[in-house]
């Protein structure tokens, strides 16, 4: 009984100490009433103006006259009211007011949303009216920040709200949605709690150091460290996939000058974006275009033709092309059977091969091909065994097999990840916190192997707890929060 109490106390003190390193979230909370336009600005059918804070309902009541003659203060929560917004008995607009009382709202505090007609003038007047009655203008992301501070969302879930708004493909939408619904929050939180338990037991042992007792079962602790390491490693690894799904899969289009790279980019995009010309070396810089195929964004990068060149500007382009290959997930290598030899092609692929990237060989200009047989292609595939087994015969100019190429890319993206099923990390801040936590947990493991004393182990355990807590926002500070929420738009 006594021991149980001491363990609880230790855990409490521990949690407090870690939170103290950075301000605990509740201490920075401030509930004045804020107002902002929640929909996009500009003319539209409807504009939603949102008020949130302790006095939201009272402020709304001052400026909104309900047709039912009932005051919003007396109306039940989660109800919609038709009426007029008025300034000094002058009607500004006829609108709907939706009210959320108490803590059951997006922000976790009283909220009123006015759905007005979407005129800039009306929006300005209504906001002015709210300000005159005691509200202040919301800062960027302040509604979501309040949702976090009021415990409605973990920090990583709040960040996913911004990703969801920015999502422009099925894949980026799915990863944001998965994260907003919790993503890996519960997994991280559960591990953090278990680690906290052990940390408290280890610290408790220090109080009984003279009696040489062991409250924390070392073999169980080792198992926990192993589980944490495995979880962290797989989340860290998922970042490359997550990042690609969020920002688009980078696809480099490479090959000799005049291989048809710009023509292919145009064929993929169905428009004349890249300059097509017969003069070798015309695409001197890199051109990037995003295209959605099968709900996934692909970033196609048309590079300068790769060849040895004396032209300085072209040489920079060639260097850039090589850098793009380094960063691409898919490399489309174009060649034709007149301008390239088998050994040229295979040497290029082998020299520029990168583990983890997918090489697709594109035999272009097959409309001009005299050869009906595929002997040329077979020879290439034979000598590139182990590098790639994908070769498509296309004509960029005639649009032949472009659909097949798109289908191939869509299928490949599906294999990258079971989108929406596996948990993926898409945020660089989470990636860094997870990497730091992994490093710290490895130090704990080393410490265990070296039979370090409990007080030394505790230092690295604390560090791990700190990094894990920073993902969900268990520990955070004004600067970190400011950084995250300033990237939101005003009104979110
Ligand atoms: P890049 O230097 O690799 O970007 O090559 P371009 O796209 O500028 O194309 C060079 C030349 O090859 C242009 O005259 C294109 O019209 C031509 N070309 C590209 N693809 C094909 C194709 O599939 N068939 C034929 N016949 N000509 C093509």
XYZ file of C-alpha atoms and ligand atoms in Angstrom:
520
model
C 0.000 0.000 0.000
C 2.705 2.388 1.079
C 4.894 1.311 -1.816
C 2.022 1.770 -4.288
C 1.517 5.292 -3.027
C 5.227 6.069 -3.321
C 5.317 4.783 -6.905
C 2.342 6.971 -7.826
C 3.992 9.942 -6.198
C 7.244 9.261 -8.038
C 5.392 9.064 -11.350
C 3.671 12.334 -10.630
C 6.915 14.092 -9.704
C 8.598 12.609 -12.760
C 5.894 13.756 -15.108
C 6.025 17.243 -13.556
C 9.793 17.462 -13.831
C 9.724 16.571 -17.500
C 6.934 19.037 -18.158
C 8.841 21.712 -16.318
C 11.732 21.444 -18.734
C 9.329 23.121 -21.090
C 6.166 24.901 -20.044
C 3.288 22.565 -19.409
C 0.614 23.296 -21.990
C -2.121 24.410 -19.558
C -0.027 27.227 -18.153
C -0.011 29.143 -21.418
C -3.731 28.889 -22.001
C -5.626 32.097 -22.332
C -9.329 32.209 -23.101
C -10.234 35.623 -24.412
C -12.704 35.513 -27.295
C -11.255 35.425 -30.791
C -12.845 36.004 -34.179
C -11.874 35.300 -37.785
C -13.232 34.397 -41.171
C -13.096 30.592 -41.370
C -13.811 30.207 -45.078
C -11.568 31.421 -47.911
C -11.648 35.162 -48.396
C -13.164 36.665 -51.521
C -16.620 36.555 -52.992
C -18.567 33.331 -52.423
C -22.013 31.931 -51.725
C -21.372 31.694 -48.001
C -18.755 33.068 -45.615
C -18.378 31.540 -42.174
C -17.194 33.794 -39.364
C -16.135 32.009 -36.257
C -16.078 33.272 -32.680
C -14.441 31.199 -29.940
C -13.811 31.875 -26.267
C -15.481 32.306 -22.915
C -17.694 35.197 -24.137
C -18.446 33.935 -27.637
C -22.181 33.371 -26.991
C -22.609 36.695 -25.149
C -20.853 38.656 -27.895
C -22.922 36.920 -30.570
C -26.080 37.697 -28.617
C -25.267 41.420 -28.704
C -25.129 41.565 -32.486
C -27.483 38.805 -33.647
C -31.273 39.106 -33.524
C -32.944 35.739 -33.889
C -36.244 35.562 -35.780
C -37.570 33.418 -32.941
C -36.882 36.364 -30.610
C -35.014 34.029 -28.248
C -31.595 35.032 -27.023
C -28.627 32.807 -27.911
C -27.629 32.785 -24.235
C -30.845 30.911 -23.376
C -30.812 28.631 -26.424
C -29.589 25.041 -26.047
C -26.145 24.051 -27.347
C -25.641 22.635 -30.838
C -28.554 24.545 -32.377
C -28.826 26.689 -35.502
C -30.728 29.989 -35.535
C -31.949 32.152 -38.377
C -31.810 35.903 -37.829
C -30.079 39.161 -38.670
C -26.724 40.649 -37.784
C -27.205 44.237 -36.810
C -25.067 47.254 -35.964
C -26.948 50.061 -34.254
C -30.273 48.685 -35.555
C -28.878 48.621 -39.103
C -29.144 45.195 -40.677
C -25.837 43.989 -42.105
C -26.953 40.555 -43.239
C -29.510 37.822 -42.812
C -27.622 34.752 -41.644
C -27.512 31.523 -39.658
C -25.846 31.322 -36.262
C -24.689 27.904 -35.045
C -23.884 27.744 -31.369
C -21.740 25.342 -29.374
C -21.786 25.811 -25.638
C -19.457 24.560 -22.928
C -16.593 22.410 -24.110
C -18.278 20.387 -26.844
C -16.853 22.272 -29.812
C -13.836 22.125 -32.137
C -11.839 24.399 -29.845
C -13.148 22.931 -26.584
C -14.705 26.268 -25.559
C -17.917 28.156 -26.473
C -18.105 28.751 -30.233
C -20.481 30.608 -32.529
C -20.328 30.323 -36.289
C -22.152 32.857 -38.424
C -22.910 31.647 -41.943
C -23.329 34.931 -43.821
C -23.526 35.806 -47.476
C -20.031 35.721 -48.939
C -19.334 39.393 -49.523
C -16.091 41.020 -48.454
C -18.042 44.010 -47.167
C -20.341 41.877 -44.984
C -17.403 39.887 -43.604
C -15.495 43.044 -42.705
C -18.528 44.613 -41.031
C -19.365 41.497 -38.997
C -15.794 41.093 -37.805
C -15.655 44.797 -36.870
C -18.878 44.313 -34.927
C -17.440 41.355 -33.007
C -14.291 43.372 -32.218
C -16.363 46.303 -30.998
C -18.192 43.936 -28.642
C -15.110 42.523 -26.981
C -13.580 39.919 -29.300
C -10.097 40.193 -30.747
C -8.753 39.043 -34.110
C -7.548 35.446 -34.063
C -3.956 34.706 -34.925
C -3.025 32.134 -37.567
C -4.010 28.656 -36.388
C -5.314 29.949 -33.076
C -8.577 27.963 -33.183
C -6.669 24.711 -33.632
C -4.103 25.801 -31.047
C -6.952 26.193 -28.566
C -8.277 22.756 -29.523
C -4.832 21.404 -28.593
C -4.528 23.432 -25.388
C -7.999 22.275 -24.344
C -7.054 18.640 -24.877
C -9.290 18.124 -27.922
C -6.379 17.094 -30.127
C -2.834 15.861 -29.550
C -0.217 18.127 -31.082
C 0.462 15.792 -34.000
C -3.279 15.556 -34.675
C -3.493 19.349 -34.723
C -0.634 19.434 -37.228
C -2.532 16.941 -39.385
C -5.392 19.450 -39.647
C -3.070 21.751 -41.632
C -1.988 18.812 -43.796
C -5.607 17.863 -44.428
C -6.433 21.379 -45.598
C -3.373 21.361 -47.845
C -3.994 17.857 -49.216
C -4.502 17.803 -52.964
C -4.372 14.107 -53.778
C -6.051 10.961 -52.515
C -2.794 9.779 -50.934
C -1.938 13.023 -49.120
C -5.569 13.236 -47.968
C -5.463 9.688 -46.586
C -2.218 10.122 -44.651
C -3.437 13.410 -43.157
C -6.776 11.887 -42.228
C -5.130 8.857 -40.658
C -2.912 11.160 -38.595
C -5.814 13.376 -37.578
C -7.714 10.350 -36.327
C -4.830 9.565 -34.031
C -2.215 7.908 -36.260
C 0.549 6.668 -34.043
C -0.453 8.858 -31.056
C -1.922 6.027 -28.981
C 1.009 3.726 -29.754
C 3.539 6.359 -28.669
C 1.501 7.304 -25.620
C 1.178 3.681 -24.446
C 4.932 3.111 -24.766
C 5.646 6.398 -23.042
C 3.407 5.415 -20.120
C 5.129 2.041 -19.748
C 8.514 3.722 -19.837
C 7.319 6.223 -17.264
C 6.302 3.333 -14.991
C 9.737 1.785 -15.208
C 11.442 5.122 -14.755
C 9.496 5.689 -11.546
C 10.432 2.240 -10.249
C 14.093 2.790 -11.047
C 14.047 6.173 -9.333
C 12.305 4.624 -6.350
C 15.125 2.111 -6.028
C 17.450 5.046 -5.474
C 15.515 5.920 -2.324
C 16.215 2.421 -1.028
C 19.769 2.253 -2.326
C 21.159 1.053 0.965
C 18.823 -1.919 1.038
C 19.821 -3.082 -2.472
C 16.283 -3.754 -3.707
C 15.136 -4.027 -7.331
C 11.569 -2.900 -7.991
C 11.977 -2.676 -11.742
C 12.192 -6.136 -13.269
C 15.272 -5.833 -15.483
C 14.281 -8.486 -18.003
C 10.844 -6.923 -18.459
C 12.531 -3.568 -18.826
C 14.837 -4.941 -21.528
C 11.808 -6.272 -23.406
C 10.163 -2.885 -23.205
C 13.282 -1.181 -24.558
C 13.278 -3.642 -27.449
C 9.619 -2.970 -28.234
C 10.179 0.789 -28.125
C 13.195 0.490 -30.404
C 11.305 -1.618 -32.955
C 8.318 0.731 -32.957
C 10.472 3.844 -33.277
C 12.602 2.331 -36.044
C 9.622 1.337 -38.143
C 8.017 4.767 -37.719
C 11.303 6.447 -38.669
C 11.594 4.240 -41.740
C 8.042 5.085 -42.777
C 9.033 8.736 -43.114
C 10.521 8.363 -46.573
C 7.285 6.783 -47.834
C 5.142 9.219 -45.847
C 7.003 12.207 -47.179
C 6.704 10.984 -50.718
C 2.957 10.370 -50.365
C 2.440 13.807 -48.889
C 4.567 15.801 -51.318
C 4.368 13.634 -54.428
C 6.595 10.862 -55.722
C 9.658 12.404 -57.378
C 10.175 10.956 -60.862
C 13.306 12.015 -62.781
C 13.165 11.849 -66.567
C 16.718 11.293 -67.781
C 18.579 10.393 -70.940
C 20.837 11.845 -73.618
C 19.983 15.192 -75.221
C 17.245 14.656 -77.835
C 16.124 11.347 -76.350
C 12.624 12.861 -76.103
C 12.471 13.816 -72.427
C 10.592 17.086 -72.948
C 8.260 15.404 -75.436
C 7.523 12.709 -72.842
C 6.810 15.281 -70.145
C 4.407 17.029 -72.501
C 2.759 13.732 -73.419
C 2.303 12.911 -69.736
C 0.844 16.318 -69.009
C -1.036 16.584 -72.280
C 0.253 20.093 -72.792
C 3.208 22.005 -74.189
C 5.082 22.773 -71.001
C 8.673 21.886 -71.798
C 10.394 23.283 -74.854
C 10.778 20.639 -77.522
C 13.452 21.219 -80.097
C 15.773 19.373 -82.432
C 18.826 21.203 -81.131
C 20.580 19.016 -78.598
C 20.904 20.548 -75.133
C 17.837 22.831 -75.112
C 16.520 21.808 -71.678
C 19.261 23.441 -69.693
C 17.626 23.625 -66.320
C 15.219 21.208 -64.701
C 11.469 21.564 -65.139
C 9.111 20.146 -62.551
C 5.434 19.346 -63.010
C 2.974 17.581 -60.734
C 0.498 15.107 -62.138
C -2.040 12.987 -60.267
C -2.239 9.395 -61.401
C -4.574 7.001 -59.618
C -5.016 9.428 -56.722
C -1.296 9.789 -56.115
C 0.758 12.877 -56.847
C 3.864 12.403 -58.989
C 6.426 15.150 -59.399
C 7.921 14.728 -62.863
C 11.300 16.324 -63.251
C 12.561 16.856 -66.777
C 16.317 17.103 -66.555
C 18.953 18.429 -68.882
C 20.307 15.726 -71.156
C 23.215 13.948 -69.626
C 26.365 14.029 -71.752
C 29.895 15.354 -71.510
C 29.692 18.984 -72.494
C 32.008 21.967 -72.940
C 29.147 24.476 -72.533
C 29.341 25.814 -68.965
C 25.639 26.537 -68.496
C 24.722 23.166 -69.925
C 27.265 21.558 -67.595
C 25.441 23.054 -64.598
C 22.210 21.566 -65.946
C 23.862 18.161 -66.264
C 25.081 18.404 -62.677
C 21.559 19.304 -61.548
C 20.187 16.319 -63.436
C 22.534 14.039 -61.524
C 21.384 15.606 -58.241
C 17.759 14.977 -59.222
C 18.557 11.328 -59.866
C 19.943 11.174 -56.332
C 16.625 12.357 -54.903
C 14.183 10.575 -57.215
C 12.100 7.576 -56.197
C 11.542 6.622 -59.830
C 13.970 7.188 -62.694
C 12.593 7.097 -66.214
C 15.566 6.489 -68.497
C 14.854 7.319 -72.126
C 16.787 6.027 -75.111
C 16.220 5.085 -78.718
C 17.832 2.443 -80.860
C 19.511 4.866 -83.283
C 21.279 7.213 -80.945
C 22.226 4.758 -78.205
C 24.141 1.526 -78.028
C 23.333 -1.262 -75.613
C 26.583 -0.721 -73.765
C 25.943 3.058 -73.446
C 22.562 2.399 -71.892
C 23.669 -0.297 -69.504
C 26.756 1.661 -68.419
C 24.618 4.700 -67.629
C 22.159 2.722 -65.525
C 24.908 0.934 -63.635
C 26.836 4.176 -62.982
C 23.764 6.051 -61.779
C 22.108 3.188 -59.965
C 20.739 3.887 -56.546
C 19.408 1.327 -54.085
C 15.748 2.016 -53.300
C 14.956 3.910 -56.497
C 13.022 2.236 -59.301
C 14.627 2.317 -62.756
C 12.227 2.225 -65.691
C 13.815 1.870 -69.119
C 11.846 3.644 -71.811
C 12.650 2.683 -75.367
C 11.401 5.830 -77.102
C 10.760 6.703 -80.757
C 9.550 3.192 -81.487
C 7.403 4.752 -84.236
C 10.672 5.184 -86.147
C 12.046 1.829 -85.158
C 13.020 -0.252 -88.141
C 13.408 -3.250 -85.937
C 10.195 -5.102 -85.316
C 11.890 -7.566 -82.979
C 12.742 -6.848 -79.384
C 16.313 -8.220 -79.601
C 17.764 -4.803 -78.699
C 15.563 -4.562 -75.619
C 16.182 -8.176 -74.625
C 19.934 -7.608 -74.714
C 19.601 -4.532 -72.467
C 17.421 -6.350 -69.959
C 19.785 -9.306 -69.967
C 22.802 -7.176 -69.053
C 20.844 -5.156 -66.478
C 19.669 -8.191 -64.515
C 19.655 -7.275 -60.850
C 19.308 -3.559 -61.649
C 15.922 -3.427 -63.335
C 13.482 -5.680 -65.139
C 11.178 -2.957 -66.400
C 11.306 -1.820 -70.006
C 8.504 -0.178 -71.937
C 8.484 0.590 -75.651
C 6.917 3.997 -76.205
C 6.584 6.838 -78.643
C 6.418 10.078 -76.721
C 5.654 12.014 -79.894
C 2.808 9.761 -81.018
C 1.539 9.132 -77.483
C 2.012 5.382 -77.805
C 2.017 3.416 -74.549
C 1.853 6.553 -72.389
C -1.249 5.141 -70.673
C 0.695 1.923 -69.961
C 3.464 4.007 -68.421
C 0.957 5.840 -66.217
C -0.607 2.544 -65.156
C 2.799 1.175 -64.290
C 3.561 4.225 -62.117
C 0.215 3.968 -60.317
C 0.808 0.263 -59.572
C 4.324 0.995 -58.364
C 3.065 3.696 -55.978
C 0.597 1.231 -54.493
C 3.426 -1.157 -53.679
C 5.370 1.631 -51.944
C 2.882 1.504 -49.137
C -0.535 0.122 -48.409
C -1.856 3.653 -48.381
C -4.165 4.369 -45.497
C -3.425 1.025 -43.832
C 0.113 1.331 -42.544
C 0.966 4.131 -40.153
C 3.324 6.551 -41.807
C 5.175 9.566 -40.474
C 4.881 12.576 -42.761
C 6.048 15.413 -40.559
C 9.706 16.390 -40.238
C 9.213 17.498 -36.609
C 7.868 14.065 -35.676
C 10.644 12.402 -37.631
C 13.277 14.361 -35.687
C 11.631 13.684 -32.324
C 11.384 9.968 -33.119
C 15.046 9.870 -34.201
C 16.115 11.667 -31.008
C 14.011 9.300 -28.896
C 15.601 6.315 -30.632
C 19.093 7.630 -29.932
C 18.224 8.185 -26.277
C 16.662 4.737 -25.896
C 19.783 3.176 -27.409
C 21.807 4.937 -24.733
C 19.506 3.456 -22.058
C 20.083 0.017 -23.563
C 23.851 0.524 -23.577
C 23.673 1.721 -19.994
C 21.838 -1.458 -19.014
C 24.487 -3.587 -20.689
C 27.201 -1.696 -18.826
C 25.250 -2.096 -15.552
C 25.107 1.656 -15.039
C 23.522 2.836 -11.817
C 19.843 3.829 -11.762
C 20.489 7.564 -11.501
C 22.558 7.510 -14.699
C 20.002 5.395 -16.533
C 17.321 7.826 -15.435
C 18.966 10.674 -17.359
C 18.610 8.914 -20.706
C 15.157 7.616 -19.851
C 14.069 11.174 -19.114
C 15.434 12.285 -22.449
C 13.499 9.551 -24.253
C 10.305 10.499 -22.409
C 10.864 14.096 -23.310
C 11.237 13.426 -27.044
C 8.251 11.075 -27.130
C 6.173 13.638 -25.238
C 7.108 16.384 -27.653
C 5.384 14.553 -30.527
C 1.949 14.473 -28.956
C 2.472 17.774 -27.152
C 2.654 16.304 -23.641
C 5.661 18.563 -23.377
C 5.784 21.685 -25.506
C 6.682 25.336 -25.289
C 5.459 28.619 -26.719
C 8.186 28.688 -29.363
C 7.401 25.212 -30.673
C 3.676 25.910 -30.662
C 4.190 29.311 -32.287
C 6.194 27.654 -35.014
C 3.592 25.000 -35.699
C 0.479 27.142 -35.626
C 1.858 30.121 -37.504
C 1.906 27.883 -40.569
C -1.876 27.563 -40.418
C -4.131 30.051 -42.095
C -6.054 32.608 -40.055
C -9.472 31.231 -39.161
C -8.281 27.644 -38.731
P 15.064 16.078 -75.032
O 16.301 16.814 -75.402
O 15.398 14.737 -74.498
O 14.148 16.847 -74.126
O 14.285 15.795 -76.394
P 13.007 16.512 -77.012
O 11.788 16.128 -76.286
O 13.310 17.974 -77.156
O 12.936 15.802 -78.423
C 13.992 15.879 -79.346
C 13.442 15.567 -80.744
O 12.978 14.207 -80.791
C 12.248 16.431 -81.134
O 12.355 16.761 -82.499
C 11.075 15.518 -80.900
O 9.971 15.827 -81.716
C 11.653 14.171 -81.233
N 10.942 13.070 -80.581
C 10.725 12.920 -79.260
N 10.044 11.774 -79.036
C 9.814 11.201 -80.217
C 9.135 10.009 -80.653
O 8.599 9.226 -79.871
N 9.130 9.753 -81.989
C 9.708 10.581 -82.884
N 9.635 10.253 -84.152
N 10.347 11.705 -82.531
C 10.397 12.032 -81.226
